[in-house]
């Protein structure tokens, strides 16, 4: 068995008893007083300690641990008091807007949020986002902005880079939300995408700059506010992408890969290159890779 493939999960009591009955046929005896139970089959061994820590080993460790982590009853947040967090979506996608959201999470909402299955939106399927986000939006104070492709391309044309655009959008949603909840003292976290110094340098000259921000990378897995914000932002992005797809009568592919190049080339060839201004981020290298059919005179 490949011992290098080891994954450790912190579970809760309910999950552990579920696991124990699930693997009942594969349970093996153990002599350690710290071990609750251990199981073993050809491709997997699991040791569950009395502390509810589970160690998965072997070829199937990754897959099998995702199943148990998936229900996520025991998401552990780094900070579990009142907080604002912001995150953005769409920055790596050639098609579609950039959506930025800030969410306000109070201590009393965190259990509800965790039970709902809120964690990093990148780990949640689109269908699940569409199911969860309306529940969040109904209960949680938030502020959200989607920047259309047309506006985005205009900003790039007058010299803004994407980081500056993101900084301005984050600042705007944070400002709006602090005003909405009438509290600018609460911990405010931004999922970090650049240095603090750079962030504020992009906001120079702006009248309403939100200061005292805590920047942290991977904040969506540590702060429930950032996780909620990333889900709402992702939801807005999906809704906007659906509308764009409908207007083209074809499903727009996400990301910035080969499929996207082909799709964009088709749009340009069918409707003219100018059409793309309302759909893509023109400064992406994808624009140079378009396969445009020259118009022939006959
Ligand atoms: Mg982020």
PDB file of C-alpha atoms and ligand atoms in Angstrom:
ATOM      1  CA  UNK A   1       0.000   0.000   0.000  1.00  0.00           C
ATOM      2  CA  UNK A   2       1.223   3.486  -0.918  1.00  0.00           C
ATOM      3  CA  UNK A   3       1.863   5.173   2.396  1.00  0.00           C
ATOM      4  CA  UNK A   4       2.851   8.462   0.794  1.00  0.00           C
ATOM      5  CA  UNK A   5      -0.789   9.165  -0.028  1.00  0.00           C
ATOM      6  CA  UNK A   6      -2.045  10.235   3.397  1.00  0.00           C
ATOM      7  CA  UNK A   7      -4.970  12.533   4.085  1.00  0.00           C
ATOM      8  CA  UNK A   8      -6.126  13.619   7.516  1.00  0.00           C
ATOM      9  CA  UNK A   9      -9.589  14.953   8.253  1.00  0.00           C
ATOM     10  CA  UNK A  10     -11.019  16.334  11.459  1.00  0.00           C
ATOM     11  CA  UNK A  11     -14.532  14.894  11.646  1.00  0.00           C
ATOM     12  CA  UNK A  12     -17.308  15.166  14.173  1.00  0.00           C
ATOM     13  CA  UNK A  13     -18.925  12.462  16.296  1.00  0.00           C
ATOM     14  CA  UNK A  14     -21.884  11.949  13.953  1.00  0.00           C
ATOM     15  CA  UNK A  15     -19.663  11.518  10.939  1.00  0.00           C
ATOM     16  CA  UNK A  16     -17.430   9.076  12.780  1.00  0.00           C
ATOM     17  CA  UNK A  17     -20.343   6.840  13.758  1.00  0.00           C
ATOM     18  CA  UNK A  18     -21.665   7.002  10.181  1.00  0.00           C
ATOM     19  CA  UNK A  19     -18.241   5.940   8.944  1.00  0.00           C
ATOM     20  CA  UNK A  20     -17.984   3.136  11.424  1.00  0.00           C
ATOM     21  CA  UNK A  21     -21.220   1.535  10.249  1.00  0.00           C
ATOM     22  CA  UNK A  22     -20.367   2.203   6.611  1.00  0.00           C
ATOM     23  CA  UNK A  23     -17.087   0.272   6.866  1.00  0.00           C
ATOM     24  CA  UNK A  24     -18.292  -2.316   9.336  1.00  0.00           C
ATOM     25  CA  UNK A  25     -17.262  -5.257   7.113  1.00  0.00           C
ATOM     26  CA  UNK A  26     -13.690  -3.985   6.779  1.00  0.00           C
ATOM     27  CA  UNK A  27     -12.974  -3.136  10.369  1.00  0.00           C
ATOM     28  CA  UNK A  28      -9.685  -4.547  11.630  1.00  0.00           C
ATOM     29  CA  UNK A  29      -8.621  -4.980  15.249  1.00  0.00           C
ATOM     30  CA  UNK A  30      -6.407  -2.322  16.782  1.00  0.00           C
ATOM     31  CA  UNK A  31      -4.433  -2.292  19.983  1.00  0.00           C
ATOM     32  CA  UNK A  32      -3.947   1.420  20.448  1.00  0.00           C
ATOM     33  CA  UNK A  33      -6.019   2.972  23.218  1.00  0.00           C
ATOM     34  CA  UNK A  34      -6.159   6.223  21.178  1.00  0.00           C
ATOM     35  CA  UNK A  35      -7.848   4.583  18.217  1.00  0.00           C
ATOM     36  CA  UNK A  36     -11.631   4.408  17.974  1.00  0.00           C
ATOM     37  CA  UNK A  37     -11.563   2.019  14.993  1.00  0.00           C
ATOM     38  CA  UNK A  38      -9.515   1.108  11.949  1.00  0.00           C
ATOM     39  CA  UNK A  39     -10.528  -0.325   8.563  1.00  0.00           C
ATOM     40  CA  UNK A  40      -8.574  -1.817   5.733  1.00  0.00           C
ATOM     41  CA  UNK A  41      -9.224  -3.072   2.206  1.00  0.00           C
ATOM     42  CA  UNK A  42      -7.018  -3.487  -0.889  1.00  0.00           C
ATOM     43  CA  UNK A  43      -6.601   0.173  -1.730  1.00  0.00           C
ATOM     44  CA  UNK A  44      -7.397   1.942   1.482  1.00  0.00           C
ATOM     45  CA  UNK A  45      -6.827   2.023   5.191  1.00  0.00           C
ATOM     46  CA  UNK A  46      -8.488   4.417   7.579  1.00  0.00           C
ATOM     47  CA  UNK A  47      -7.620   4.992  11.213  1.00  0.00           C
ATOM     48  CA  UNK A  48     -10.077   7.013  13.249  1.00  0.00           C
ATOM     49  CA  UNK A  49      -8.831   8.322  16.575  1.00  0.00           C
ATOM     50  CA  UNK A  50     -10.828   9.053  19.699  1.00  0.00           C
ATOM     51  CA  UNK A  51     -10.300  12.724  18.902  1.00  0.00           C
ATOM     52  CA  UNK A  52     -12.404  12.113  15.731  1.00  0.00           C
ATOM     53  CA  UNK A  53      -9.350  12.650  13.574  1.00  0.00           C
ATOM     54  CA  UNK A  54      -9.393  10.291  10.589  1.00  0.00           C
ATOM     55  CA  UNK A  55      -6.244   9.323   8.682  1.00  0.00           C
ATOM     56  CA  UNK A  56      -6.807   7.966   5.160  1.00  0.00           C
ATOM     57  CA  UNK A  57      -3.972   6.087   3.469  1.00  0.00           C
ATOM     58  CA  UNK A  58      -3.483   4.288   0.200  1.00  0.00           C
ATOM     59  CA  UNK A  59      -4.464   4.587  -3.438  1.00  0.00           C
ATOM     60  CA  UNK A  60      -8.092   5.493  -2.716  1.00  0.00           C
ATOM     61  CA  UNK A  61      -7.283   7.854   0.156  1.00  0.00           C
ATOM     62  CA  UNK A  62      -7.904  11.020  -1.784  1.00  0.00           C
ATOM     63  CA  UNK A  63     -11.165   9.925  -3.365  1.00  0.00           C
ATOM     64  CA  UNK A  64     -12.552   8.321  -0.244  1.00  0.00           C
ATOM     65  CA  UNK A  65     -11.660  11.233   2.030  1.00  0.00           C
ATOM     66  CA  UNK A  66     -13.452  13.664  -0.310  1.00  0.00           C
ATOM     67  CA  UNK A  67     -16.665  11.739   0.234  1.00  0.00           C
ATOM     68  CA  UNK A  68     -16.483  12.238   3.982  1.00  0.00           C
ATOM     69  CA  UNK A  69     -15.154  15.774   3.744  1.00  0.00           C
ATOM     70  CA  UNK A  70     -17.863  16.552   1.203  1.00  0.00           C
ATOM     71  CA  UNK A  71     -20.707  16.685   3.672  1.00  0.00           C
ATOM     72  CA  UNK A  72     -18.531  19.089   5.550  1.00  0.00           C
ATOM     73  CA  UNK A  73     -20.330  18.976   8.866  1.00  0.00           C
ATOM     74  CA  UNK A  74     -17.158  20.006  10.604  1.00  0.00           C
ATOM     75  CA  UNK A  75     -15.761  22.916   8.611  1.00  0.00           C
ATOM     76  CA  UNK A  76     -13.441  24.670  11.024  1.00  0.00           C
ATOM     77  CA  UNK A  77     -13.259  28.432  10.549  1.00  0.00           C
ATOM     78  CA  UNK A  78     -10.217  30.398  11.554  1.00  0.00           C
ATOM     79  CA  UNK A  79     -12.345  33.312  12.745  1.00  0.00           C
ATOM     80  CA  UNK A  80     -15.891  32.820  14.018  1.00  0.00           C
ATOM     81  CA  UNK A  81     -17.009  36.264  15.158  1.00  0.00           C
ATOM     82  CA  UNK A  82     -18.852  39.059  13.329  1.00  0.00           C
ATOM     83  CA  UNK A  83     -17.028  39.888  10.114  1.00  0.00           C
ATOM     84  CA  UNK A  84     -17.152  41.222   6.563  1.00  0.00           C
ATOM     85  CA  UNK A  85     -15.373  39.397   3.765  1.00  0.00           C
ATOM     86  CA  UNK A  86     -15.045  39.936   0.035  1.00  0.00           C
ATOM     87  CA  UNK A  87     -14.069  37.848  -2.956  1.00  0.00           C
ATOM     88  CA  UNK A  88     -14.331  38.001  -6.727  1.00  0.00           C
ATOM     89  CA  UNK A  89     -15.082  35.676  -9.629  1.00  0.00           C
ATOM     90  CA  UNK A  90     -14.545  35.811 -13.377  1.00  0.00           C
ATOM     91  CA  UNK A  91     -11.056  37.276 -13.475  1.00  0.00           C
ATOM     92  CA  UNK A  92      -9.606  34.225 -15.242  1.00  0.00           C
ATOM     93  CA  UNK A  93     -12.504  33.735 -17.642  1.00  0.00           C
ATOM     94  CA  UNK A  94     -12.172  35.224 -21.126  1.00  0.00           C
ATOM     95  CA  UNK A  95     -15.964  35.448 -21.419  1.00  0.00           C
ATOM     96  CA  UNK A  96     -18.196  37.144 -18.928  1.00  0.00           C
ATOM     97  CA  UNK A  97     -18.093  39.840 -16.262  1.00  0.00           C
ATOM     98  CA  UNK A  98     -16.045  40.211 -13.113  1.00  0.00           C
ATOM     99  CA  UNK A  99     -18.342  39.774 -10.137  1.00  0.00           C
ATOM    100  CA  UNK A 100     -17.237  40.998  -6.719  1.00  0.00           C
ATOM    101  CA  UNK A 101     -19.163  40.511  -3.514  1.00  0.00           C
ATOM    102  CA  UNK A 102     -18.780  41.479   0.129  1.00  0.00           C
ATOM    103  CA  UNK A 103     -20.842  39.632   2.745  1.00  0.00           C
ATOM    104  CA  UNK A 104     -21.509  40.410   6.407  1.00  0.00           C
ATOM    105  CA  UNK A 105     -21.611  37.384   8.651  1.00  0.00           C
ATOM    106  CA  UNK A 106     -22.576  37.620  12.271  1.00  0.00           C
ATOM    107  CA  UNK A 107     -21.466  35.096  14.842  1.00  0.00           C
ATOM    108  CA  UNK A 108     -25.053  33.871  15.200  1.00  0.00           C
ATOM    109  CA  UNK A 109     -25.203  32.962  11.484  1.00  0.00           C
ATOM    110  CA  UNK A 110     -22.068  30.846  11.308  1.00  0.00           C
ATOM    111  CA  UNK A 111     -23.582  27.534  12.332  1.00  0.00           C
ATOM    112  CA  UNK A 112     -26.463  27.992   9.876  1.00  0.00           C
ATOM    113  CA  UNK A 113     -23.962  28.845   7.175  1.00  0.00           C
ATOM    114  CA  UNK A 114     -21.760  25.858   7.877  1.00  0.00           C
ATOM    115  CA  UNK A 115     -24.762  23.504   7.978  1.00  0.00           C
ATOM    116  CA  UNK A 116     -25.825  24.889   4.615  1.00  0.00           C
ATOM    117  CA  UNK A 117     -22.491  23.608   3.291  1.00  0.00           C
ATOM    118  CA  UNK A 118     -20.802  26.949   2.759  1.00  0.00           C
ATOM    119  CA  UNK A 119     -17.108  26.675   2.032  1.00  0.00           C
ATOM    120  CA  UNK A 120     -14.802  27.678  -0.779  1.00  0.00           C
ATOM    121  CA  UNK A 121     -16.955  28.203  -3.902  1.00  0.00           C
ATOM    122  CA  UNK A 122     -14.261  26.605  -6.065  1.00  0.00           C
ATOM    123  CA  UNK A 123     -15.001  23.285  -4.373  1.00  0.00           C
ATOM    124  CA  UNK A 124     -18.772  23.546  -4.885  1.00  0.00           C
ATOM    125  CA  UNK A 125     -20.486  22.532  -8.107  1.00  0.00           C
ATOM    126  CA  UNK A 126     -22.434  25.087 -10.140  1.00  0.00           C
ATOM    127  CA  UNK A 127     -25.712  23.312  -9.381  1.00  0.00           C
ATOM    128  CA  UNK A 128     -25.052  23.491  -5.664  1.00  0.00           C
ATOM    129  CA  UNK A 129     -24.164  27.202  -5.949  1.00  0.00           C
ATOM    130  CA  UNK A 130     -27.478  27.859  -7.684  1.00  0.00           C
ATOM    131  CA  UNK A 131     -29.267  26.039  -4.877  1.00  0.00           C
ATOM    132  CA  UNK A 132     -27.381  27.688  -1.988  1.00  0.00           C
ATOM    133  CA  UNK A 133     -26.887  31.288  -3.097  1.00  0.00           C
ATOM    134  CA  UNK A 134     -30.573  32.350  -3.016  1.00  0.00           C
ATOM    135  CA  UNK A 135     -30.748  31.153   0.612  1.00  0.00           C
ATOM    136  CA  UNK A 136     -27.667  33.199   1.484  1.00  0.00           C
ATOM    137  CA  UNK A 137     -28.935  36.278  -0.320  1.00  0.00           C
ATOM    138  CA  UNK A 138     -32.203  36.117   1.601  1.00  0.00           C
ATOM    139  CA  UNK A 139     -30.566  36.019   5.006  1.00  0.00           C
ATOM    140  CA  UNK A 140     -27.148  37.658   4.805  1.00  0.00           C
ATOM    141  CA  UNK A 141     -26.443  41.379   4.279  1.00  0.00           C
ATOM    142  CA  UNK A 142     -24.196  41.743   1.255  1.00  0.00           C
ATOM    143  CA  UNK A 143     -23.130  44.067  -1.539  1.00  0.00           C
ATOM    144  CA  UNK A 144     -22.375  42.844  -5.028  1.00  0.00           C
ATOM    145  CA  UNK A 145     -21.133  44.405  -8.277  1.00  0.00           C
ATOM    146  CA  UNK A 146     -20.843  42.852 -11.704  1.00  0.00           C
ATOM    147  CA  UNK A 147     -18.681  44.755 -14.142  1.00  0.00           C
ATOM    148  CA  UNK A 148     -19.872  44.191 -17.701  1.00  0.00           C
ATOM    149  CA  UNK A 149     -17.377  43.300 -20.405  1.00  0.00           C
ATOM    150  CA  UNK A 150     -18.055  46.552 -22.175  1.00  0.00           C
ATOM    151  CA  UNK A 151     -17.205  48.639 -19.097  1.00  0.00           C
ATOM    152  CA  UNK A 152     -14.227  46.414 -18.310  1.00  0.00           C
ATOM    153  CA  UNK A 153     -12.808  46.859 -21.810  1.00  0.00           C
ATOM    154  CA  UNK A 154     -13.305  50.627 -21.581  1.00  0.00           C
ATOM    155  CA  UNK A 155     -11.337  50.750 -18.323  1.00  0.00           C
ATOM    156  CA  UNK A 156      -8.505  48.698 -19.811  1.00  0.00           C
ATOM    157  CA  UNK A 157      -8.468  51.029 -22.794  1.00  0.00           C
ATOM    158  CA  UNK A 158      -7.909  54.077 -20.576  1.00  0.00           C
ATOM    159  CA  UNK A 159      -4.996  52.352 -18.855  1.00  0.00           C
ATOM    160  CA  UNK A 160      -6.382  50.331 -15.929  1.00  0.00           C
ATOM    161  CA  UNK A 161      -4.926  46.878 -15.330  1.00  0.00           C
ATOM    162  CA  UNK A 162      -7.021  44.045 -13.945  1.00  0.00           C
ATOM    163  CA  UNK A 163      -5.575  44.341 -10.420  1.00  0.00           C
ATOM    164  CA  UNK A 164      -6.595  48.000 -10.252  1.00  0.00           C
ATOM    165  CA  UNK A 165     -10.075  47.168 -11.493  1.00  0.00           C
ATOM    166  CA  UNK A 166     -10.363  44.460  -8.837  1.00  0.00           C
ATOM    167  CA  UNK A 167      -9.108  46.788  -6.087  1.00  0.00           C
ATOM    168  CA  UNK A 168     -11.703  49.394  -7.044  1.00  0.00           C
ATOM    169  CA  UNK A 169     -14.530  46.853  -7.123  1.00  0.00           C
ATOM    170  CA  UNK A 170     -13.549  45.344  -3.761  1.00  0.00           C
ATOM    171  CA  UNK A 171     -13.347  48.798  -2.239  1.00  0.00           C
ATOM    172  CA  UNK A 172     -16.753  49.680  -3.627  1.00  0.00           C
ATOM    173  CA  UNK A 173     -18.575  46.620  -2.280  1.00  0.00           C
ATOM    174  CA  UNK A 174     -16.848  46.936   1.113  1.00  0.00           C
ATOM    175  CA  UNK A 175     -17.793  50.600   1.316  1.00  0.00           C
ATOM    176  CA  UNK A 176     -21.401  49.906   0.324  1.00  0.00           C
ATOM    177  CA  UNK A 177     -21.733  47.072   2.807  1.00  0.00           C
ATOM    178  CA  UNK A 178     -20.206  48.945   5.760  1.00  0.00           C
ATOM    179  CA  UNK A 179     -22.671  51.752   5.050  1.00  0.00           C
ATOM    180  CA  UNK A 180     -25.558  49.305   4.753  1.00  0.00           C
ATOM    181  CA  UNK A 181     -24.883  47.653   8.117  1.00  0.00           C
ATOM    182  CA  UNK A 182     -23.750  50.945   9.677  1.00  0.00           C
ATOM    183  CA  UNK A 183     -20.592  49.372  11.021  1.00  0.00           C
ATOM    184  CA  UNK A 184     -17.090  50.157   9.833  1.00  0.00           C
ATOM    185  CA  UNK A 185     -15.378  48.702  12.913  1.00  0.00           C
ATOM    186  CA  UNK A 186     -16.055  45.042  12.216  1.00  0.00           C
ATOM    187  CA  UNK A 187     -13.176  42.814  10.997  1.00  0.00           C
ATOM    188  CA  UNK A 188     -13.023  43.214   7.215  1.00  0.00           C
ATOM    189  CA  UNK A 189     -11.200  40.564   5.204  1.00  0.00           C
ATOM    190  CA  UNK A 190     -10.252  40.596   1.530  1.00  0.00           C
ATOM    191  CA  UNK A 191      -9.208  37.388  -0.165  1.00  0.00           C
ATOM    192  CA  UNK A 192      -5.729  38.610  -1.027  1.00  0.00           C
ATOM    193  CA  UNK A 193      -4.832  39.040  -4.703  1.00  0.00           C
ATOM    194  CA  UNK A 194      -2.006  41.553  -4.341  1.00  0.00           C
ATOM    195  CA  UNK A 195       0.037  43.242  -1.627  1.00  0.00           C
ATOM    196  CA  UNK A 196      -1.648  45.618   0.781  1.00  0.00           C
ATOM    197  CA  UNK A 197       0.591  48.471  -0.380  1.00  0.00           C
ATOM    198  CA  UNK A 198      -0.288  47.894  -4.013  1.00  0.00           C
ATOM    199  CA  UNK A 199      -3.999  47.568  -3.213  1.00  0.00           C
ATOM    200  CA  UNK A 200      -4.124  50.980  -1.552  1.00  0.00           C
ATOM    201  CA  UNK A 201      -1.907  52.565  -4.201  1.00  0.00           C
ATOM    202  CA  UNK A 202      -4.546  51.613  -6.784  1.00  0.00           C
ATOM    203  CA  UNK A 203      -7.163  53.430  -4.711  1.00  0.00           C
ATOM    204  CA  UNK A 204      -5.266  56.719  -4.431  1.00  0.00           C
ATOM    205  CA  UNK A 205      -7.475  59.625  -5.372  1.00  0.00           C
ATOM    206  CA  UNK A 206     -10.626  57.677  -4.489  1.00  0.00           C
ATOM    207  CA  UNK A 207     -12.880  59.520  -2.001  1.00  0.00           C
ATOM    208  CA  UNK A 208     -14.307  56.561  -0.124  1.00  0.00           C
ATOM    209  CA  UNK A 209     -11.470  54.200   0.641  1.00  0.00           C
ATOM    210  CA  UNK A 210     -12.175  51.484   3.204  1.00  0.00           C
ATOM    211  CA  UNK A 211      -9.102  51.228   5.444  1.00  0.00           C
ATOM    212  CA  UNK A 212      -8.181  48.679   8.126  1.00  0.00           C
ATOM    213  CA  UNK A 213      -8.545  45.696   5.860  1.00  0.00           C
ATOM    214  CA  UNK A 214      -7.102  42.324   6.734  1.00  0.00           C
ATOM    215  CA  UNK A 215      -5.642  40.689   3.616  1.00  0.00           C
ATOM    216  CA  UNK A 216      -5.186  36.949   3.561  1.00  0.00           C
ATOM    217  CA  UNK A 217      -4.751  34.363   0.827  1.00  0.00           C
ATOM    218  CA  UNK A 218      -7.150  31.399   0.652  1.00  0.00           C
ATOM    219  CA  UNK A 219      -9.432  33.410   2.938  1.00  0.00           C
ATOM    220  CA  UNK A 220     -12.493  31.663   1.475  1.00  0.00           C
ATOM    221  CA  UNK A 221     -11.590  28.531   3.406  1.00  0.00           C
ATOM    222  CA  UNK A 222     -10.844  30.361   6.682  1.00  0.00           C
ATOM    223  CA  UNK A 223     -13.441  33.119   6.974  1.00  0.00           C
ATOM    224  CA  UNK A 224     -17.142  32.266   6.577  1.00  0.00           C
ATOM    225  CA  UNK A 225     -17.774  35.826   5.322  1.00  0.00           C
ATOM    226  CA  UNK A 226     -15.328  35.367   2.435  1.00  0.00           C
ATOM    227  CA  UNK A 227     -16.769  31.915   1.688  1.00  0.00           C
ATOM    228  CA  UNK A 228     -20.304  33.358   1.549  1.00  0.00           C
ATOM    229  CA  UNK A 229     -19.105  36.276  -0.594  1.00  0.00           C
ATOM    230  CA  UNK A 230     -17.406  33.928  -3.032  1.00  0.00           C
ATOM    231  CA  UNK A 231     -20.590  31.876  -3.393  1.00  0.00           C
ATOM    232  CA  UNK A 232     -22.754  34.925  -4.062  1.00  0.00           C
ATOM    233  CA  UNK A 233     -20.164  36.275  -6.519  1.00  0.00           C
ATOM    234  CA  UNK A 234     -20.025  32.920  -8.295  1.00  0.00           C
ATOM    235  CA  UNK A 235     -23.827  32.832  -8.438  1.00  0.00           C
ATOM    236  CA  UNK A 236     -23.962  36.278 -10.061  1.00  0.00           C
ATOM    237  CA  UNK A 237     -21.333  35.170 -12.531  1.00  0.00           C
ATOM    238  CA  UNK A 238     -23.335  32.055 -13.459  1.00  0.00           C
ATOM    239  CA  UNK A 239     -26.532  34.043 -13.890  1.00  0.00           C
ATOM    240  CA  UNK A 240     -24.764  36.610 -16.074  1.00  0.00           C
ATOM    241  CA  UNK A 241     -23.055  33.890 -18.125  1.00  0.00           C
ATOM    242  CA  UNK A 242     -26.412  32.194 -18.698  1.00  0.00           C
ATOM    243  CA  UNK A 243     -27.888  35.441 -19.959  1.00  0.00           C
ATOM    244  CA  UNK A 244     -24.910  36.001 -22.276  1.00  0.00           C
ATOM    245  CA  UNK A 245     -25.202  32.423 -23.530  1.00  0.00           C
ATOM    246  CA  UNK A 246     -28.899  32.896 -24.193  1.00  0.00           C
ATOM    247  CA  UNK A 247     -28.281  36.051 -26.165  1.00  0.00           C
ATOM    248  CA  UNK A 248     -25.884  34.090 -28.381  1.00  0.00           C
ATOM    249  CA  UNK A 249     -28.049  30.993 -28.553  1.00  0.00           C
ATOM    250  CA  UNK A 250     -25.102  28.836 -27.471  1.00  0.00           C
ATOM    251  CA  UNK A 251     -23.518  27.844 -24.168  1.00  0.00           C
ATOM    252  CA  UNK A 252     -20.404  29.907 -23.539  1.00  0.00           C
ATOM    253  CA  UNK A 253     -17.479  27.838 -22.243  1.00  0.00           C
ATOM    254  CA  UNK A 254     -15.782  29.005 -19.036  1.00  0.00           C
ATOM    255  CA  UNK A 255     -12.083  29.608 -18.484  1.00  0.00           C
ATOM    256  CA  UNK A 256      -9.589  30.740 -21.089  1.00  0.00           C
ATOM    257  CA  UNK A 257      -8.569  27.527 -22.842  1.00  0.00           C
ATOM    258  CA  UNK A 258      -8.698  26.204 -26.346  1.00  0.00           C
ATOM    259  CA  UNK A 259     -12.430  25.634 -26.401  1.00  0.00           C
ATOM    260  CA  UNK A 260     -12.892  29.286 -25.489  1.00  0.00           C
ATOM    261  CA  UNK A 261     -10.662  30.399 -28.393  1.00  0.00           C
ATOM    262  CA  UNK A 262     -12.729  28.377 -30.832  1.00  0.00           C
ATOM    263  CA  UNK A 263     -16.008  29.636 -29.451  1.00  0.00           C
ATOM    264  CA  UNK A 264     -14.863  33.272 -29.599  1.00  0.00           C
ATOM    265  CA  UNK A 265     -13.556  32.802 -33.146  1.00  0.00           C
ATOM    266  CA  UNK A 266     -16.980  31.529 -34.194  1.00  0.00           C
ATOM    267  CA  UNK A 267     -18.730  34.547 -32.635  1.00  0.00           C
ATOM    268  CA  UNK A 268     -16.342  36.962 -34.340  1.00  0.00           C
ATOM    269  CA  UNK A 269     -16.720  35.238 -37.694  1.00  0.00           C
ATOM    270  CA  UNK A 270     -20.481  35.121 -37.416  1.00  0.00           C
ATOM    271  CA  UNK A 271     -21.243  38.566 -35.959  1.00  0.00           C
ATOM    272  CA  UNK A 272     -18.064  40.568 -36.551  1.00  0.00           C
ATOM    273  CA  UNK A 273     -15.112  41.155 -34.235  1.00  0.00           C
ATOM    274  CA  UNK A 274     -16.779  44.168 -32.553  1.00  0.00           C
ATOM    275  CA  UNK A 275     -19.419  41.870 -31.126  1.00  0.00           C
ATOM    276  CA  UNK A 276     -16.814  40.449 -28.734  1.00  0.00           C
ATOM    277  CA  UNK A 277     -16.542  43.766 -26.867  1.00  0.00           C
ATOM    278  CA  UNK A 278     -19.751  42.934 -25.019  1.00  0.00           C
ATOM    279  CA  UNK A 279     -18.723  39.374 -24.183  1.00  0.00           C
ATOM    280  CA  UNK A 280     -14.998  38.976 -23.547  1.00  0.00           C
ATOM    281  CA  UNK A 281     -12.043  40.616 -21.812  1.00  0.00           C
ATOM    282  CA  UNK A 282     -10.322  41.864 -24.924  1.00  0.00           C
ATOM    283  CA  UNK A 283      -6.850  42.312 -23.419  1.00  0.00           C
ATOM    284  CA  UNK A 284      -6.536  38.566 -22.717  1.00  0.00           C
ATOM    285  CA  UNK A 285      -4.017  36.762 -24.922  1.00  0.00           C
ATOM    286  CA  UNK A 286      -6.977  34.760 -26.308  1.00  0.00           C
ATOM    287  CA  UNK A 287      -7.820  37.712 -28.540  1.00  0.00           C
ATOM    288  CA  UNK A 288      -4.512  37.243 -30.371  1.00  0.00           C
ATOM    289  CA  UNK A 289      -5.271  33.560 -30.867  1.00  0.00           C
ATOM    290  CA  UNK A 290      -8.591  34.064 -32.621  1.00  0.00           C
ATOM    291  CA  UNK A 291      -8.922  32.303 -35.906  1.00  0.00           C
ATOM    292  CA  UNK A 292     -10.622  34.957 -38.004  1.00  0.00           C
ATOM    293  CA  UNK A 293     -11.773  34.216 -41.515  1.00  0.00           C
ATOM    294  CA  UNK A 294     -10.824  37.061 -43.841  1.00  0.00           C
ATOM    295  CA  UNK A 295     -13.773  38.490 -45.670  1.00  0.00           C
ATOM    296  CA  UNK A 296     -13.521  37.678 -49.334  1.00  0.00           C
ATOM    297  CA  UNK A 297     -14.724  39.955 -52.096  1.00  0.00           C
ATOM    298  CA  UNK A 298     -16.413  38.271 -54.958  1.00  0.00           C
TER     299      UNK A 298
HETATM  300 MG1  LIG B   1     -10.348  35.125  -4.496  1.00  0.00          MG
END
